[in-house]
Amino acid sequence: MTVLENASFLLQAPGDDCPSLERTRSSYNPLRTFELPKGGQKHYQQQYADMYFVRLAQLKPAVERIAEEAWDDFEIAGEKARRVDRVLDVRQGELCWVVGTVYMDMPLKPNILDDLEKEHWIVAPPPREKFISNGQDSIMLEDESGRLRLAGTFLTSRMLVTGCIVAVMGTENADGEFEVIDSRLPDLARQPERWERDEAALALAGRKVKGERQPAGKIALVSGLEIGGKDASESLQLELLKEFLLGEASSPDEQTRVAGISRLIIAGNSLANASPIPSREEFAAMKKASRKYGYDPSMYNASPSEHLDAFLGGLLPSIPVTLLPGASDPANVALPQQALHPALFPQSRSYTKLPTEVSDEPAWFDSVTNPWEGDVDGWRLLGTGGQPVDDVFKYVHSDNRLDMMESILRWRLNAPTAPDTLWSYPFQDGDPHVIKDCPHVYFVGNQPRFETRVIEGTAAQQVRLIALPKFCETGVLVLLHAETLAIECVKFEIFRKHEQA
Amino acid sequence: MPPKRRSAGGVTGPAAAAKSRAGQTTLSFHGKPNKVTKPAAPSLGKDAKPSSTASAEKGAPLVAPKAARLSSGTTTDESSVDDSALASPVDIDVDEEEDRDQEDLARAEQDESEEEDEHDMSGLSIETTGTAGTTGSMGATVAEKALLEQARAEPREEIEAEAEKVSESRIKAYWREKEKARLAPRVHQEGLSVHEKVLREWDTSGQYGPCMGIPRIKRWKRAYKLNLNPPIEVLAVLLKEQESNNRRAQQAYIDVLMSSRFND
């Protein structure tokens, strides 16, 4: 709890000599990597095999290069490891290395047959947090030619999920399994320089590259506002957040600090899942109860989205906002989730771009896709609403979310478990989930705790990982200093005098 | 099969369809699509490739015996073809009509009216190999239409120009090399042309990805973009098949079998 050291500013008579502060400008250049074509141009005739093939084809060269560097002069008992083209070309007793996609065969993975079982048994099995079984999970390496079961204790030291591309070295043993001695990941991709895209665009346009740039401010990151949930005190927390960001809530020195916040990024779950899809039994009961035929408009409660709209509408005149959809938001279920439609925000709509407008200038209020990639103040940011990390969490032994985020960057896959256990659009031409440029900041929303770390790569890449907690639970707002990539946390708490027992 | 969805703002009915067709024709005053006078020779090299008309098919002679076909059994929709003679989408419909007549499908009329409905961008109608039932054929048409919409005309690249230069003898030499690589000759391929054999080999080459759910040419271009070095002779064969309007060759053979109307 902050104690106001100098509370005299509250005890003054109103004066005219307060300086009006101006907010730092945010330099913003988003990428459209995850935008899908609209309407009838989205095709669903293709199968997911195309997506896996394209993913392997995109990442195989990088992994092969790393594996060659590592294992070129590797020798065991006089035998050199040689590269094998296809997964099925490994020979027994021969030391070789091969690149493929990992497939984890887990018997406890959610299965469509469980839904059918529900019809026969009265009680559905309780939902599991993790789908790993002890000892029954097997790891396989897959390729266009086939699958190869991997064995050996080396694999337990590595975090692997279905869909990663790895190079493994070892030999086939008598059981027909591939005993792994060593493995390599694609590791972090090439990291662009700060301002690289903006300078390239300027150079292409024939203008002089800017030598001096304005000192950048701070980027505010928040996630999990969950408006429309059951808790009524959330509205007070939101008001506090709004007042803080607008500079209305604090002393003049705090206000000068807040004037440095140049952009707010909301990373998912702005609306709570207040009206989930009813199960079959509930739906039957509802149908019997209501005598109206067809769509019953009284069932829709518009107040959560109105509340979000009012919140954003209050912020937008002062600060630009980037809004990512999340798992509980009214966007599509499959990744990549498309932007929340401006129709949801009648007040804030005037700050967005018209859908028919085809200009390159990003809007003040940018409703973007989940996952999202963009340049803010020169730094490349990559962020998601949390679904990929939550899904990886279910299939690994570890509990460390930052480790999973680091692995995601090292696998170069934004959503490694898509499309296996995470819904995804069946990409055919290229998998946009493959991380082509390593970001400077990777933020993931809706995680249980606030955590942060800086990871490094072999080519002097440095990435700041930020796991954002849910605002409705923890009240944490993260400020990222754009000049130094340092983190500052602001916590909003409401003093509850009478705690519930 | 789920009922076919109308495209957003799609037109319904033959009259409205004719109006929309007339309104949507994109004219380009260069290239093949507007040669009304006589059937154009198939290969006109680089200069004849249309670059702007979205409705133009890649390299296909769109004016293939149009006049003759107009008199053959047509639907009421076809009668408006005379009016919009320069409408290249309609030409393809006419070709389509011809192909379908040749294949003795009685669904011509129904498919025509369907295709009018979904006429927004692609003038490319699809040979229906859908199932015998009404909804079945509609579903199959949608599927194949979607597939081929994906492989619609895009700006020509140099690689296609290069593939145009590949001669028939080079293709035959390529195929001979392939056959020499095997110990025994391929069986059950006696009745196939070299083109068809090359294309089937292309389908079953797994290193370029799965062959189902994607048109052959799109698969080739994807493999090329991913630097997998697909053989240029295959692209040459595909372009040649496209020019001779062989719609069967656009899809992988296995794909055609799996979506055949006799499959239930």
mmCIF file of N, CA and C in Angstrom, chain A residues 73-115:
data_model
loop_
_atom_site.group_PDB
_atom_site.id
_atom_site.type_symbol
_atom_site.label_atom_id
_atom_site.label_comp_id
_atom_site.label_asym_id
_atom_site.label_seq_id
_atom_site.Cartn_x
_atom_site.Cartn_y
_atom_site.Cartn_z
ATOM 1 N N ASP A 73 31.572 -33.561 -36.379
ATOM 2 C CA ASP A 73 32.766 -34.320 -36.040
ATOM 3 C C ASP A 73 32.520 -35.194 -34.825
ATOM 4 N N PHE A 74 31.306 -35.644 -34.722
ATOM 5 C CA PHE A 74 30.968 -36.469 -33.571
ATOM 6 C C PHE A 74 31.323 -37.912 -33.872
ATOM 7 N N GLU A 75 32.007 -38.523 -32.932
ATOM 8 C CA GLU A 75 32.415 -39.918 -33.164
ATOM 9 C C GLU A 75 32.215 -40.732 -31.908
ATOM 10 N N ILE A 76 31.699 -41.912 -32.081
ATOM 11 C CA ILE A 76 31.637 -42.857 -30.954
ATOM 12 C C ILE A 76 32.256 -44.137 -31.447
ATOM 13 N N ALA A 77 33.264 -44.583 -30.736
ATOM 14 C CA ALA A 77 33.921 -45.852 -31.089
ATOM 15 C C ALA A 77 34.294 -45.870 -32.564
ATOM 16 N N GLY A 78 34.808 -44.728 -33.017
ATOM 17 C CA GLY A 78 35.285 -44.704 -34.390
ATOM 18 C C GLY A 78 34.210 -44.541 -35.441
ATOM 19 N N GLU A 79 32.952 -44.497 -35.024
ATOM 20 C CA GLU A 79 31.899 -44.369 -36.027
ATOM 21 C C GLU A 79 31.397 -42.933 -36.054
ATOM 22 N N LYS A 80 31.273 -42.409 -37.254
ATOM 23 C CA LYS A 80 30.777 -41.036 -37.371
ATOM 24 C C LYS A 80 29.274 -41.051 -37.550
ATOM 25 N N ALA A 81 28.658 -39.995 -37.072
ATOM 26 C CA ALA A 81 27.210 -39.893 -37.244
ATOM 27 C C ALA A 81 26.935 -39.346 -38.633
ATOM 28 N N ARG A 82 26.056 -40.027 -39.373
ATOM 29 C CA ARG A 82 25.749 -39.470 -40.680
ATOM 30 C C ARG A 82 24.280 -39.067 -40.729
ATOM 31 N N ARG A 83 24.031 -38.178 -41.640
ATOM 32 C CA ARG A 83 22.688 -37.631 -41.751
ATOM 33 C C ARG A 83 21.822 -38.559 -42.583
ATOM 34 N N VAL A 84 20.614 -38.729 -42.131
ATOM 35 C CA VAL A 84 19.690 -39.591 -42.855
ATOM 36 C C VAL A 84 18.537 -38.725 -43.337
ATOM 37 N N ASP A 85 18.108 -38.971 -44.570
ATOM 38 C CA ASP A 85 17.088 -38.097 -45.155
ATOM 39 C C ASP A 85 15.726 -38.283 -44.543
ATOM 40 N N ARG A 86 15.295 -39.519 -44.486
ATOM 41 C CA ARG A 86 13.944 -39.766 -44.017
ATOM 42 C C ARG A 86 14.001 -40.542 -42.716
ATOM 43 N N VAL A 87 12.965 -40.413 -41.969
ATOM 44 C CA VAL A 87 12.914 -41.033 -40.652
ATOM 45 C C VAL A 87 12.994 -42.550 -40.752
ATOM 46 N N LEU A 88 12.443 -43.107 -41.800
ATOM 47 C CA LEU A 88 12.449 -44.559 -41.901
ATOM 48 C C LEU A 88 13.752 -45.107 -42.469
ATOM 49 N N ASP A 89 14.689 -44.224 -42.806
ATOM 50 C CA ASP A 89 15.928 -44.709 -43.402
ATOM 51 C C ASP A 89 16.967 -45.092 -42.364
ATOM 52 N N VAL A 90 16.639 -44.977 -41.093
ATOM 53 C CA VAL A 90 17.648 -45.339 -40.087
ATOM 54 C C VAL A 90 17.840 -46.838 -40.101
ATOM 55 N N ARG A 91 19.072 -47.227 -39.892
ATOM 56 C CA ARG A 91 19.397 -48.655 -39.926
ATOM 57 C C ARG A 91 19.860 -49.096 -38.565
ATOM 58 N N GLN A 92 19.630 -50.349 -38.270
ATOM 59 C CA GLN A 92 19.970 -50.851 -36.953
ATOM 60 C C GLN A 92 21.462 -50.848 -36.755
ATOM 61 N N GLY A 93 21.876 -50.361 -35.617
ATOM 62 C CA GLY A 93 23.286 -50.391 -35.287
ATOM 63 C C GLY A 93 24.092 -49.278 -35.906
ATOM 64 N N GLU A 94 23.469 -48.447 -36.701
ATOM 65 C CA GLU A 94 24.213 -47.390 -37.377
ATOM 66 C C GLU A 94 23.970 -46.075 -36.678
ATOM 67 N N LEU A 95 25.040 -45.319 -36.439
ATOM 68 C CA LEU A 95 24.889 -44.033 -35.765
ATOM 69 C C LEU A 95 24.473 -42.989 -36.791
ATOM 70 N N CYS A 96 23.344 -42.393 -36.594
ATOM 71 C CA CYS A 96 22.890 -41.424 -37.583
ATOM 72 C C CYS A 96 22.023 -40.369 -36.902
ATOM 73 N N TRP A 97 21.745 -39.312 -37.650
ATOM 74 C CA TRP A 97 20.847 -38.294 -37.117
ATOM 75 C C TRP A 97 19.812 -37.929 -38.167
ATOM 76 N N VAL A 98 18.663 -37.553 -37.666
ATOM 77 C CA VAL A 98 17.533 -37.305 -38.565
ATOM 78 C C VAL A 98 16.667 -36.186 -37.966
ATOM 79 N N VAL A 99 15.958 -35.490 -38.834
ATOM 80 C CA VAL A 99 15.087 -34.382 -38.408
ATOM 81 C C VAL A 99 13.637 -34.786 -38.640
ATOM 82 N N GLY A 100 12.804 -34.490 -37.679
ATOM 83 C CA GLY A 100 11.395 -34.814 -37.878
ATOM 84 C C GLY A 100 10.529 -34.063 -36.899
ATOM 85 N N THR A 101 9.246 -34.344 -36.964
ATOM 86 C CA THR A 101 8.282 -33.735 -36.052
ATOM 87 C C THR A 101 8.039 -34.691 -34.897
ATOM 88 N N VAL A 102 7.943 -34.122 -33.712
ATOM 89 C CA VAL A 102 7.715 -34.950 -32.539
ATOM 90 C C VAL A 102 6.235 -35.236 -32.409
ATOM 91 N N TYR A 103 5.912 -36.450 -32.092
ATOM 92 C CA TYR A 103 4.536 -36.789 -31.761
ATOM 93 C C TYR A 103 4.554 -37.508 -30.434
ATOM 94 N N MET A 104 3.798 -36.986 -29.456
ATOM 95 C CA MET A 104 3.742 -37.627 -28.150
ATOM 96 C C MET A 104 2.474 -38.450 -28.091
ATOM 97 N N ASP A 105 2.660 -39.714 -27.905
ATOM 98 C CA ASP A 105 1.509 -40.598 -27.840
ATOM 99 C C ASP A 105 1.087 -40.702 -26.389
ATOM 100 N N MET A 106 0.049 -39.981 -26.019
ATOM 101 C CA MET A 106 -0.363 -39.977 -24.611
ATOM 102 C C MET A 106 -1.735 -40.589 -24.495
ATOM 103 N N PRO A 107 -1.876 -41.646 -23.765
ATOM 104 C CA PRO A 107 -3.190 -42.283 -23.683
ATOM 105 C C PRO A 107 -4.229 -41.428 -22.971
ATOM 106 N N LEU A 108 -3.775 -40.470 -22.123
ATOM 107 C CA LEU A 108 -4.755 -39.678 -21.394
ATOM 108 C C LEU A 108 -5.133 -38.403 -22.119
ATOM 109 N N LYS A 109 -4.656 -38.230 -23.308
ATOM 110 C CA LYS A 109 -4.993 -37.010 -24.060
ATOM 111 C C LYS A 109 -6.485 -36.971 -24.300
ATOM 112 N N PRO A 110 -7.080 -35.776 -24.324
ATOM 113 C CA PRO A 110 -8.535 -35.735 -24.544
ATOM 114 C C PRO A 110 -8.907 -36.393 -25.847
ATOM 115 N N ASN A 111 -9.833 -37.256 -25.751
ATOM 116 C CA ASN A 111 -10.197 -38.115 -26.851
ATOM 117 C C ASN A 111 -11.665 -37.905 -27.165
ATOM 118 N N ILE A 112 -12.013 -37.912 -28.391
ATOM 119 C CA ILE A 112 -13.409 -37.720 -28.759
ATOM 120 C C ILE A 112 -14.274 -38.851 -28.216
ATOM 121 N N LEU A 113 -13.627 -39.996 -27.981
ATOM 122 C CA LEU A 113 -14.402 -41.119 -27.473
ATOM 123 C C LEU A 113 -14.866 -40.872 -26.041
ATOM 124 N N ASP A 114 -14.190 -39.969 -25.337
ATOM 125 C CA ASP A 114 -14.627 -39.673 -23.981
ATOM 126 C C ASP A 114 -15.998 -39.035 -23.989
ATOM 127 N N ASP A 115 -16.251 -38.244 -25.003
ATOM 128 C CA ASP A 115 -17.569 -37.615 -25.111
ATOM 129 C C ASP A 115 -18.655 -38.665 -25.254
#
